[in-house]
């Protein structure tokens, strides 16, 4: 197992320069008062295709050989990774096939097709998506890019935190949304290099705390598909690579309930005029409910994405 390093994040940053947006870092007095801290929001909801996943997807596809590029990329995803691979493939001029759950949010299915990818749907409660995608990749000679357990994906995701630390300097605490751990492990590589004393935390849905269980027990724990509003973090298990990085570089993992995610969605909309998807709210919800004493601290909050149907958003925040 060869783990990516901060050098790989630096190389990824050069590869995505001019392709990915350098997203803004926003501040909010209300958030500062709420947490008693100085809070820096890294807004990947403003990234291309609406989430940080463009960074890792583009970095992985940009490294294809000419032969791989001719055959194209294949991905399985509950949403944002699909769009990231579809858009990256279009930019790089290669075909893409995306395997998506039938019940993925309508906006995500439509957006993926809109980027020109071929979409194949499956039943995520009955079929094994990994086996299905491996079979498809073999049949068509395409290169499978997994959503998080891949060195180039992890390195690409780490570029968001790299930008944050380069813009605002060192932090005391850094909260990152956690599904399979691509974003968290990449962020940890950047944090350890650019702000070595910063505590780095993952935040996952309370109903799907496999990461927390894994970090605490020292082995990768697998759970049933969790039922949560955070559809981007319904993963059952951390990856091999992501777990190794998280276990050596991440300080703790917190959880957030669906109610806390909705509170954060409402906060972002009302106070910061931003649309953030439930999964993207994990970091703030975790910071607010962690029980840590953040008073006077410099705190980073990584907002991972903003893709949600407007009707769904309205339903959640008015409930
Ligand atoms: C994929 C995703 C996550 C989780 O990222 P991992 O790298 O799987 O941990 C969090 N938020 C959003 C918006 C996502 O799309």
GROMACS .gro file of C-alpha atoms and ligand atoms in nm:
model
  334
    1UNK     CA    1   0.000   0.000   0.000
    2UNK     CA    2   0.158   0.327  -0.112
    3UNK     CA    3   0.006   0.624   0.065
    4UNK     CA    4  -0.010   0.967  -0.098
    5UNK     CA    5   0.195   1.243   0.069
    6UNK     CA    6   0.178   1.620   0.084
    7UNK     CA    7   0.409   1.630  -0.220
    8UNK     CA    8   0.129   1.461  -0.415
    9UNK     CA    9  -0.113   1.731  -0.298
   10UNK     CA   10   0.130   1.995  -0.426
   11UNK     CA   11   0.153   1.815  -0.763
   12UNK     CA   12  -0.228   1.789  -0.776
   13UNK     CA   13  -0.261   2.162  -0.709
   14UNK     CA   14  -0.042   2.234  -1.013
   15UNK     CA   15  -0.248   1.993  -1.227
   16UNK     CA   16  -0.586   2.146  -1.138
   17UNK     CA   17  -0.465   2.509  -1.151
   18UNK     CA   18  -0.682   2.704  -1.396
   19UNK     CA   19  -0.934   2.416  -1.411
   20UNK     CA   20  -1.074   2.406  -1.057
   21UNK     CA   21  -1.188   2.727  -0.887
   22UNK     CA   22  -0.983   2.862  -0.599
   23UNK     CA   23  -1.289   2.882  -0.374
   24UNK     CA   24  -1.348   3.169  -0.132
   25UNK     CA   25  -1.287   3.164   0.243
   26UNK     CA   26  -1.580   3.339   0.413
   27UNK     CA   27  -1.628   3.475   0.765
   28UNK     CA   28  -1.938   3.532   0.976
   29UNK     CA   29  -1.966   3.734   1.296
   30UNK     CA   30  -2.267   3.527   1.395
   31UNK     CA   31  -2.065   3.206   1.357
   32UNK     CA   32  -1.781   3.358   1.559
   33UNK     CA   33  -2.023   3.444   1.838
   34UNK     CA   34  -2.192   3.104   1.817
   35UNK     CA   35  -1.864   2.911   1.856
   36UNK     CA   36  -1.682   3.176   2.060
   37UNK     CA   37  -1.403   3.145   1.807
   38UNK     CA   38  -1.262   3.297   1.490
   39UNK     CA   39  -1.416   3.081   1.216
   40UNK     CA   40  -1.292   3.043   0.859
   41UNK     CA   41  -1.530   2.874   0.615
   42UNK     CA   42  -1.366   2.715   0.308
   43UNK     CA   43  -1.654   2.716   0.060
   44UNK     CA   44  -1.635   2.416  -0.173
   45UNK     CA   45  -2.007   2.461  -0.238
   46UNK     CA   46  -1.876   2.723  -0.483
   47UNK     CA   47  -1.642   2.472  -0.654
   48UNK     CA   48  -1.712   2.367  -1.013
   49UNK     CA   49  -2.004   2.122  -1.024
   50UNK     CA   50  -2.086   2.232  -0.670
   51UNK     CA   51  -1.850   2.022  -0.457
   52UNK     CA   52  -1.482   1.956  -0.376
   53UNK     CA   53  -1.496   1.627  -0.569
   54UNK     CA   54  -1.396   1.801  -0.892
   55UNK     CA   55  -1.047   1.840  -0.744
   56UNK     CA   56  -0.980   1.469  -0.694
   57UNK     CA   57  -1.164   1.357  -1.005
   58UNK     CA   58  -0.981   1.595  -1.235
   59UNK     CA   59  -0.644   1.512  -1.078
   60UNK     CA   60  -0.699   1.138  -1.129
   61UNK     CA   61  -0.813   1.168  -1.492
   62UNK     CA   62  -0.539   1.415  -1.580
   63UNK     CA   63  -0.287   1.141  -1.497
   64UNK     CA   64  -0.429   0.886  -1.746
   65UNK     CA   65  -0.198   0.746  -2.018
   66UNK     CA   66  -0.304   0.811  -2.381
   67UNK     CA   67  -0.437   0.452  -2.396
   68UNK     CA   68  -0.645   0.495  -2.078
   69UNK     CA   69  -0.773   0.828  -2.207
   70UNK     CA   70  -0.895   0.666  -2.530
   71UNK     CA   71  -1.104   0.407  -2.338
   72UNK     CA   72  -1.223   0.654  -2.077
   73UNK     CA   73  -1.318   0.661  -1.708
   74UNK     CA   74  -1.578   0.469  -1.511
   75UNK     CA   75  -1.709   0.566  -1.167
   76UNK     CA   76  -1.969   0.456  -0.914
   77UNK     CA   77  -2.115   0.727  -0.694
   78UNK     CA   78  -2.414   0.849  -0.499
   79UNK     CA   79  -2.381   1.182  -0.673
   80UNK     CA   80  -2.103   1.437  -0.656
   81UNK     CA   81  -1.818   1.204  -0.754
   82UNK     CA   82  -2.024   1.111  -1.059
   83UNK     CA   83  -2.053   1.472  -1.166
   84UNK     CA   84  -1.685   1.529  -1.096
   85UNK     CA   85  -1.577   1.242  -1.322
   86UNK     CA   86  -1.831   1.336  -1.589
   87UNK     CA   87  -1.717   1.699  -1.602
   88UNK     CA   88  -1.346   1.614  -1.582
   89UNK     CA   89  -1.383   1.359  -1.864
   90UNK     CA   90  -1.557   1.616  -2.081
   91UNK     CA   91  -1.288   1.877  -2.017
   92UNK     CA   92  -1.012   1.624  -2.091
   93UNK     CA   93  -1.193   1.488  -2.399
   94UNK     CA   94  -1.253   1.127  -2.291
   95UNK     CA   95  -1.564   0.907  -2.252
   96UNK     CA   96  -1.717   0.845  -1.907
   97UNK     CA   97  -1.960   0.585  -1.773
   98UNK     CA   98  -2.119   0.648  -1.431
   99UNK     CA   99  -2.293   0.387  -1.218
  100UNK     CA  100  -2.545   0.565  -0.993
  101UNK     CA  101  -2.807   0.450  -0.740
  102UNK     CA  102  -3.165   0.465  -0.872
  103UNK     CA  103  -3.265   0.682  -0.575
  104UNK     CA  104  -2.986   0.941  -0.610
  105UNK     CA  105  -3.119   1.300  -0.593
  106UNK     CA  106  -3.282   1.397  -0.924
  107UNK     CA  107  -3.060   1.705  -0.962
  108UNK     CA  108  -2.749   1.488  -0.937
  109UNK     CA  109  -2.869   1.232  -1.195
  110UNK     CA  110  -2.967   1.509  -1.437
  111UNK     CA  111  -2.644   1.702  -1.388
  112UNK     CA  112  -2.434   1.391  -1.451
  113UNK     CA  113  -2.616   1.321  -1.778
  114UNK     CA  114  -2.591   1.691  -1.860
  115UNK     CA  115  -2.211   1.670  -1.847
  116UNK     CA  116  -2.230   1.413  -2.125
  117UNK     CA  117  -2.162   1.093  -1.931
  118UNK     CA  118  -2.345   0.766  -1.991
  119UNK     CA  119  -2.540   0.690  -1.668
  120UNK     CA  120  -2.626   0.333  -1.563
  121UNK     CA  121  -2.847   0.300  -1.252
  122UNK     CA  122  -2.856   0.023  -0.990
  123UNK     CA  123  -3.035  -0.064  -0.663
  124UNK     CA  124  -2.791   0.026  -0.384
  125UNK     CA  125  -2.976  -0.183  -0.124
  126UNK     CA  126  -2.961  -0.501  -0.337
  127UNK     CA  127  -2.666  -0.487  -0.576
  128UNK     CA  128  -2.294  -0.468  -0.499
  129UNK     CA  129  -2.188  -0.156  -0.684
  130UNK     CA  130  -1.819  -0.235  -0.658
  131UNK     CA  131  -1.856  -0.574  -0.823
  132UNK     CA  132  -2.086  -0.426  -1.088
  133UNK     CA  133  -1.847  -0.147  -1.173
  134UNK     CA  134  -1.546  -0.379  -1.184
  135UNK     CA  135  -1.731  -0.599  -1.432
  136UNK     CA  136  -1.828  -0.299  -1.648
  137UNK     CA  137  -1.472  -0.162  -1.641
  138UNK     CA  138  -1.340  -0.496  -1.760
  139UNK     CA  139  -1.597  -0.534  -2.039
  140UNK     CA  140  -1.526  -0.188  -2.179
  141UNK     CA  141  -1.157  -0.152  -2.095
  142UNK     CA  142  -1.231   0.163  -1.895
  143UNK     CA  143  -1.035   0.279  -1.590
  144UNK     CA  144  -1.233   0.268  -1.267
  145UNK     CA  145  -1.186   0.572  -1.044
  146UNK     CA  146  -1.326   0.506  -0.696
  147UNK     CA  147  -1.477   0.798  -0.504
  148UNK     CA  148  -1.224   0.809  -0.220
  149UNK     CA  149  -0.982   0.514  -0.189
  150UNK     CA  150  -0.736   0.622  -0.459
  151UNK     CA  151  -0.406   0.808  -0.414
  152UNK     CA  152  -0.473   1.064  -0.691
  153UNK     CA  153  -0.824   1.131  -0.563
  154UNK     CA  154  -0.699   1.184  -0.206
  155UNK     CA  155  -0.419   1.414  -0.325
  156UNK     CA  156  -0.665   1.620  -0.531
  157UNK     CA  157  -0.909   1.656  -0.240
  158UNK     CA  158  -0.621   1.779  -0.022
  159UNK     CA  159  -0.582   2.089  -0.238
  160UNK     CA  160  -0.884   2.261  -0.080
  161UNK     CA  161  -0.724   2.257   0.267
  162UNK     CA  162  -0.391   2.358   0.112
  163UNK     CA  163  -0.558   2.671  -0.028
  164UNK     CA  164  -0.724   2.743   0.306
  165UNK     CA  165  -0.401   2.728   0.510
  166UNK     CA  166  -0.211   2.926   0.247
  167UNK     CA  167  -0.477   3.197   0.260
  168UNK     CA  168  -0.544   3.229   0.633
  169UNK     CA  169  -0.231   3.084   0.797
  170UNK     CA  170  -0.222   2.832   1.078
  171UNK     CA  171  -0.536   2.718   1.259
  172UNK     CA  172  -0.601   2.556   1.597
  173UNK     CA  173  -0.890   2.330   1.495
  174UNK     CA  174  -1.012   2.210   1.155
  175UNK     CA  175  -1.347   2.034   1.096
  176UNK     CA  176  -1.397   1.832   0.777
  177UNK     CA  177  -1.705   1.647   0.643
  178UNK     CA  178  -1.644   1.270   0.637
  179UNK     CA  179  -1.784   0.993   0.418
  180UNK     CA  180  -1.526   0.747   0.290
  181UNK     CA  181  -1.244   0.976   0.396
  182UNK     CA  182  -1.094   1.112   0.073
  183UNK     CA  183  -1.154   1.471   0.175
  184UNK     CA  184  -1.049   1.416   0.537
  185UNK     CA  185  -0.729   1.228   0.457
  186UNK     CA  186  -0.625   1.477   0.188
  187UNK     CA  187  -0.705   1.764   0.425
  188UNK     CA  188  -0.496   1.600   0.698
  189UNK     CA  189  -0.195   1.576   0.462
  190UNK     CA  190  -0.217   1.951   0.401
  191UNK     CA  191  -0.282   2.037   0.765
  192UNK     CA  192   0.017   1.838   0.889
  193UNK     CA  193   0.243   2.012   0.635
  194UNK     CA  194   0.112   2.369   0.666
  195UNK     CA  195  -0.022   2.391   1.021
  196UNK     CA  196   0.142   2.108   1.216
  197UNK     CA  197  -0.017   2.190   1.554
  198UNK     CA  198  -0.371   2.215   1.413
  199UNK     CA  199  -0.613   1.951   1.543
  200UNK     CA  200  -0.793   1.785   1.251
  201UNK     CA  201  -1.138   1.629   1.294
  202UNK     CA  202  -1.377   1.438   1.073
  203UNK     CA  203  -1.752   1.476   1.117
  204UNK     CA  204  -1.987   1.203   0.995
  205UNK     CA  205  -2.361   1.136   1.030
  206UNK     CA  206  -2.458   0.995   1.369
  207UNK     CA  207  -2.645   0.713   1.193
  208UNK     CA  208  -2.330   0.619   1.001
  209UNK     CA  209  -2.039   0.651   1.246
  210UNK     CA  210  -1.822   0.378   1.096
  211UNK     CA  211  -1.529   0.620   1.082
  212UNK     CA  212  -1.557   0.703   1.451
  213UNK     CA  213  -1.581   0.335   1.540
  214UNK     CA  214  -1.283   0.258   1.316
  215UNK     CA  215  -1.060   0.531   1.459
  216UNK     CA  216  -1.142   0.428   1.816
  217UNK     CA  217  -1.103   0.052   1.763
  218UNK     CA  218  -0.798   0.074   1.535
  219UNK     CA  219  -0.957  -0.135   1.258
  220UNK     CA  220  -1.184  -0.060   0.963
  221UNK     CA  221  -1.541  -0.119   1.081
  222UNK     CA  222  -1.811  -0.188   0.821
  223UNK     CA  223  -2.174  -0.088   0.888
  224UNK     CA  224  -2.506  -0.124   0.703
  225UNK     CA  225  -2.598   0.155   0.457
  226UNK     CA  226  -2.687   0.437   0.702
  227UNK     CA  227  -3.019   0.621   0.672
  228UNK     CA  228  -2.931   0.990   0.693
  229UNK     CA  229  -3.002   1.322   0.521
  230UNK     CA  230  -2.631   1.336   0.441
  231UNK     CA  231  -2.651   1.142   0.114
  232UNK     CA  232  -2.286   1.215   0.033
  233UNK     CA  233  -2.174   1.037   0.350
  234UNK     CA  234  -2.375   0.715   0.331
  235UNK     CA  235  -2.056   0.513   0.301
  236UNK     CA  236  -2.033   0.185   0.489
  237UNK     CA  237  -1.660   0.181   0.552
  238UNK     CA  238  -1.346   0.393   0.524
  239UNK     CA  239  -1.103   0.298   0.246
  240UNK     CA  240  -0.774   0.114   0.297
  241UNK     CA  241  -0.567   0.422   0.212
  242UNK     CA  242  -0.796   0.675   0.377
  243UNK     CA  243  -0.808   0.476   0.701
  244UNK     CA  244  -0.427   0.455   0.722
  245UNK     CA  245  -0.392   0.831   0.675
  246UNK     CA  246  -0.679   0.914   0.909
  247UNK     CA  247  -0.547   0.687   1.181
  248UNK     CA  248  -0.205   0.851   1.181
  249UNK     CA  249  -0.300   1.215   1.109
  250UNK     CA  250  -0.654   1.282   1.236
  251UNK     CA  251  -0.719   1.369   1.601
  252UNK     CA  252  -1.083   1.265   1.643
  253UNK     CA  253  -1.411   1.199   1.465
  254UNK     CA  254  -1.739   1.356   1.575
  255UNK     CA  255  -2.095   1.294   1.459
  256UNK     CA  256  -2.396   1.510   1.376
  257UNK     CA  257  -2.767   1.425   1.378
  258UNK     CA  258  -3.002   1.503   1.088
  259UNK     CA  259  -3.161   1.774   1.305
  260UNK     CA  260  -2.823   1.940   1.357
  261UNK     CA  261  -2.756   1.926   0.981
  262UNK     CA  262  -3.085   2.104   0.910
  263UNK     CA  263  -3.002   2.369   1.171
  264UNK     CA  264  -2.672   2.432   0.991
  265UNK     CA  265  -2.844   2.445   0.650
  266UNK     CA  266  -3.077   2.710   0.789
  267UNK     CA  267  -2.785   2.902   0.940
  268UNK     CA  268  -2.593   2.907   0.611
  269UNK     CA  269  -2.899   3.021   0.416
  270UNK     CA  270  -3.016   3.288   0.659
  271UNK     CA  271  -2.688   3.428   0.781
  272UNK     CA  272  -2.441   3.366   0.500
  273UNK     CA  273  -2.682   3.356   0.202
  274UNK     CA  274  -2.547   3.018   0.094
  275UNK     CA  275  -2.710   2.697  -0.024
  276UNK     CA  276  -2.525   2.407   0.140
  277UNK     CA  277  -2.630   2.044   0.098
  278UNK     CA  278  -2.689   1.834   0.413
  279UNK     CA  279  -2.356   1.650   0.379
  280UNK     CA  280  -2.177   1.984   0.347
  281UNK     CA  281  -2.324   2.087   0.683
  282UNK     CA  282  -2.150   1.808   0.874
  283UNK     CA  283  -1.839   2.014   0.955
  284UNK     CA  284  -2.024   2.308   1.114
  285UNK     CA  285  -2.276   2.085   1.290
  286UNK     CA  286  -1.986   1.883   1.432
  287UNK     CA  287  -1.797   2.192   1.544
  288UNK     CA  288  -2.107   2.325   1.719
  289UNK     CA  289  -2.187   1.999   1.898
  290UNK     CA  290  -1.835   1.861   1.959
  291UNK     CA  291  -1.823   1.975   2.319
  292UNK     CA  292  -1.468   2.104   2.257
  293UNK     CA  293  -1.368   2.432   2.416
  294UNK     CA  294  -1.311   2.644   2.105
  295UNK     CA  295  -1.311   2.980   2.286
  296UNK     CA  296  -1.060   3.221   2.135
  297UNK     CA  297  -0.938   2.961   1.887
  298UNK     CA  298  -0.886   2.989   1.511
  299UNK     CA  299  -1.121   2.732   1.361
  300UNK     CA  300  -1.145   2.606   1.002
  301UNK     CA  301  -1.474   2.465   0.872
  302UNK     CA  302  -1.467   2.295   0.533
  303UNK     CA  303  -1.803   2.321   0.355
  304UNK     CA  304  -1.787   2.027   0.115
  305UNK     CA  305  -2.073   2.092  -0.129
  306UNK     CA  306  -2.396   2.267  -0.221
  307UNK     CA  307  -2.586   2.030  -0.448
  308UNK     CA  308  -2.946   1.989  -0.334
  309UNK     CA  309  -3.282   2.012  -0.513
  310UNK     CA  310  -3.443   2.345  -0.426
  311UNK     CA  311  -3.776   2.183  -0.344
  312UNK     CA  312  -3.597   1.942  -0.108
  313UNK     CA  313  -3.410   2.232   0.050
  314UNK     CA  314  -3.733   2.425   0.107
  315UNK     CA  315  -3.899   2.118   0.258
  316UNK     CA  316  -3.610   2.058   0.501
  317UNK     CA  317  -3.560   2.414   0.624
  318UNK     CA  318  -3.932   2.485   0.670
  319UNK     CA  319  -3.995   2.162   0.864
  320LIG     C1  320  -1.833   1.291  -0.120
  320LIG     C2  321  -1.876   1.398  -0.030
  320LIG     C3  322  -1.839   1.399   0.105
  320LIG     C4  323  -1.757   1.289   0.167
  320LIG     O1  324  -1.628   1.283   0.110
  320LIG     P1  325  -1.535   1.155   0.134
  320LIG     O2  326  -1.411   1.186   0.060
  320LIG     O3  327  -1.607   1.035   0.082
  320LIG     O4  328  -1.515   1.145   0.281
  320LIG     C5  329  -1.877   1.507   0.182
  320LIG     N1  330  -1.952   1.607   0.131
  320LIG     C6  331  -1.991   1.610   0.003
  320LIG     C7  332  -2.074   1.724  -0.045
  320LIG     C8  333  -1.954   1.506  -0.082
  320LIG     O5  334  -1.993   1.509  -0.210
   0.00000   0.00000   0.00000
